[in-house]
Amino acid sequence: MPGTQGPRTRPPGGNAGQAPVLVTGATGYIAGQLVPRLLERGLLVRCLARRPDGLAGRSWEAQVELVSGDLTDPGACAAALQGVSTDYYLV
């Protein structure tokens, strides 16, 4: 997708050096249940969404790294997966 952006926000400190967990399909219902539980476990969470603004208003939005991208774009996928320890593919 042309114009794919890198991370839009980064979570506050506390997880330095930790490999992030990627959640694709972050705007969906299952991700909405999963992400808070990952955060409760102290994990660094990166969310990939075509429209990250769809996460606005979620109680955990400020605690995750948001990445704008489409799974049909290999470059966006490679960027989102960089340094990731685990990927939850919820698409």
PDB file of C-alpha atoms in Angstrom:
ATOM      1  CA  MET A   1       0.000   0.000   0.000  1.00  0.00           C
ATOM      2  CA  PRO A   2       1.575   3.307  -0.990  1.00  0.00           C
ATOM      3  CA  GLY A   3       2.234   5.631   1.880  1.00  0.00           C
ATOM      4  CA  THR A   4       2.441   2.889   4.487  1.00  0.00           C
ATOM      5  CA  GLN A   5       3.603   4.436   7.705  1.00  0.00           C
ATOM      6  CA  GLY A   6       5.867   3.058  10.385  1.00  0.00           C
ATOM      7  CA  PRO A   7       4.950   3.005  14.058  1.00  0.00           C
ATOM      8  CA  ARG A   8       2.580   5.823  14.956  1.00  0.00           C
ATOM      9  CA  THR A   9       3.005   5.696  18.702  1.00  0.00           C
ATOM     10  CA  ARG A  10       5.210   3.875  21.147  1.00  0.00           C
ATOM     11  CA  PRO A  11       4.254   2.711  24.601  1.00  0.00           C
ATOM     12  CA  PRO A  12       5.712   4.374  27.662  1.00  0.00           C
ATOM     13  CA  GLY A  13       9.004   2.981  29.031  1.00  0.00           C
ATOM     14  CA  GLY A  14       9.284  -0.140  31.101  1.00  0.00           C
ATOM     15  CA  ASN A  15       9.657  -2.703  28.316  1.00  0.00           C
ATOM     16  CA  ALA A  16      13.086  -1.653  27.014  1.00  0.00           C
ATOM     17  CA  GLY A  17      14.869  -4.463  25.214  1.00  0.00           C
ATOM     18  CA  GLN A  18      11.806  -6.687  25.131  1.00  0.00           C
ATOM     19  CA  ALA A  19      10.754  -8.130  21.761  1.00  0.00           C
ATOM     20  CA  PRO A  20       7.231  -6.983  20.919  1.00  0.00           C
ATOM     21  CA  VAL A  21       4.252  -9.229  20.274  1.00  0.00           C
ATOM     22  CA  LEU A  22       2.433  -8.365  17.040  1.00  0.00           C
ATOM     23  CA  VAL A  23      -1.356  -8.428  16.838  1.00  0.00           C
ATOM     24  CA  THR A  24      -2.678  -8.258  13.277  1.00  0.00           C
ATOM     25  CA  GLY A  25      -6.346  -7.442  12.815  1.00  0.00           C
ATOM     26  CA  ALA A  26      -6.047  -5.201  15.837  1.00  0.00           C
ATOM     27  CA  THR A  27      -9.385  -3.447  15.315  1.00  0.00           C
ATOM     28  CA  GLY A  28     -11.382  -6.676  15.582  1.00  0.00           C
ATOM     29  CA  TYR A  29     -13.331  -8.100  18.507  1.00  0.00           C
ATOM     30  CA  ILE A  30     -10.876 -10.871  19.416  1.00  0.00           C
ATOM     31  CA  ALA A  31      -7.924  -8.462  19.401  1.00  0.00           C
ATOM     32  CA  GLY A  32      -9.949  -6.151  21.629  1.00  0.00           C
ATOM     33  CA  GLN A  33     -10.083  -8.961  24.178  1.00  0.00           C
ATOM     34  CA  LEU A  34      -6.530 -10.229  23.643  1.00  0.00           C
ATOM     35  CA  VAL A  35      -4.510  -7.002  23.733  1.00  0.00           C
ATOM     36  CA  PRO A  36      -5.471  -6.000  27.306  1.00  0.00           C
ATOM     37  CA  ARG A  37      -4.529  -9.472  28.541  1.00  0.00           C
ATOM     38  CA  LEU A  38      -1.146  -9.308  26.824  1.00  0.00           C
ATOM     39  CA  LEU A  39      -0.538  -5.907  28.399  1.00  0.00           C
ATOM     40  CA  GLU A  40      -1.547  -7.242  31.833  1.00  0.00           C
ATOM     41  CA  ARG A  41       1.229  -9.820  31.446  1.00  0.00           C
ATOM     42  CA  GLY A  42       3.718  -7.019  30.927  1.00  0.00           C
ATOM     43  CA  LEU A  43       4.264  -7.671  27.226  1.00  0.00           C
ATOM     44  CA  LEU A  44       5.178  -5.017  24.690  1.00  0.00           C
ATOM     45  CA  VAL A  45       2.368  -5.073  22.114  1.00  0.00           C
ATOM     46  CA  ARG A  46       2.523  -3.830  18.519  1.00  0.00           C
ATOM     47  CA  CYS A  47      -0.780  -3.615  16.639  1.00  0.00           C
ATOM     48  CA  LEU A  48      -1.011  -3.698  12.846  1.00  0.00           C
ATOM     49  CA  ALA A  49      -4.149  -2.252  11.300  1.00  0.00           C
ATOM     50  CA  ARG A  50      -5.105  -0.813   7.936  1.00  0.00           C
ATOM     51  CA  ARG A  51      -6.810   2.006   9.790  1.00  0.00           C
ATOM     52  CA  PRO A  52      -5.196   2.511  13.209  1.00  0.00           C
ATOM     53  CA  ASP A  53      -7.673   5.305  13.924  1.00  0.00           C
ATOM     54  CA  GLY A  54     -10.158   2.458  14.405  1.00  0.00           C
ATOM     55  CA  LEU A  55      -8.407   1.846  17.733  1.00  0.00           C
ATOM     56  CA  ALA A  56      -9.167   5.351  18.998  1.00  0.00           C
ATOM     57  CA  GLY A  57     -11.000   5.288  22.290  1.00  0.00           C
ATOM     58  CA  ARG A  58      -9.831   1.837  23.355  1.00  0.00           C
ATOM     59  CA  SER A  59      -8.599   1.950  26.928  1.00  0.00           C
ATOM     60  CA  TRP A  60      -5.271   0.415  25.914  1.00  0.00           C
ATOM     61  CA  GLU A  61      -4.524   2.489  22.785  1.00  0.00           C
ATOM     62  CA  ALA A  62      -1.812   4.592  24.456  1.00  0.00           C
ATOM     63  CA  GLN A  63      -0.067   1.458  25.757  1.00  0.00           C
ATOM     64  CA  VAL A  64       0.636  -0.170  22.384  1.00  0.00           C
ATOM     65  CA  GLU A  65       2.741   0.569  19.347  1.00  0.00           C
ATOM     66  CA  LEU A  66       0.402   1.244  16.414  1.00  0.00           C
ATOM     67  CA  VAL A  67       1.523   0.392  12.889  1.00  0.00           C
ATOM     68  CA  SER A  68      -0.472   1.356   9.830  1.00  0.00           C
ATOM     69  CA  GLY A  69      -0.301  -1.201   7.050  1.00  0.00           C
ATOM     70  CA  ASP A  70      -2.063  -3.762   4.915  1.00  0.00           C
ATOM     71  CA  LEU A  71      -1.268  -7.475   4.935  1.00  0.00           C
ATOM     72  CA  THR A  72      -1.280  -7.500   1.126  1.00  0.00           C
ATOM     73  CA  ASP A  73       1.783  -5.214   1.204  1.00  0.00           C
ATOM     74  CA  PRO A  74       4.947  -7.297   1.774  1.00  0.00           C
ATOM     75  CA  GLY A  75       6.890  -4.200   2.850  1.00  0.00           C
ATOM     76  CA  ALA A  76       4.334  -3.301   5.507  1.00  0.00           C
ATOM     77  CA  CYS A  77       4.341  -6.879   6.792  1.00  0.00           C
ATOM     78  CA  ALA A  78       8.128  -6.999   6.953  1.00  0.00           C
ATOM     79  CA  ALA A  79       8.231  -3.696   8.840  1.00  0.00           C
ATOM     80  CA  ALA A  80       5.537  -4.785  11.299  1.00  0.00           C
ATOM     81  CA  LEU A  81       7.247  -8.130  11.942  1.00  0.00           C
ATOM     82  CA  GLN A  82      10.706  -6.664  12.512  1.00  0.00           C
ATOM     83  CA  GLY A  83      11.999  -7.792  15.898  1.00  0.00           C
ATOM     84  CA  VAL A  84       8.728  -9.508  16.851  1.00  0.00           C
ATOM     85  CA  SER A  85       8.786 -12.575  19.087  1.00  0.00           C
ATOM     86  CA  THR A  86       5.196 -13.729  18.428  1.00  0.00           C
ATOM     87  CA  ASP A  87       2.460 -12.820  15.943  1.00  0.00           C
ATOM     88  CA  TYR A  88      -1.240 -13.209  16.643  1.00  0.00           C
ATOM     89  CA  TYR A  89      -2.806 -13.363  13.172  1.00  0.00           C
ATOM     90  CA  LEU A  90      -6.450 -12.386  13.722  1.00  0.00           C
ATOM     91  CA  VAL A  91      -7.487 -11.577  10.175  1.00  0.00           C
TER      92      VAL A  91
END
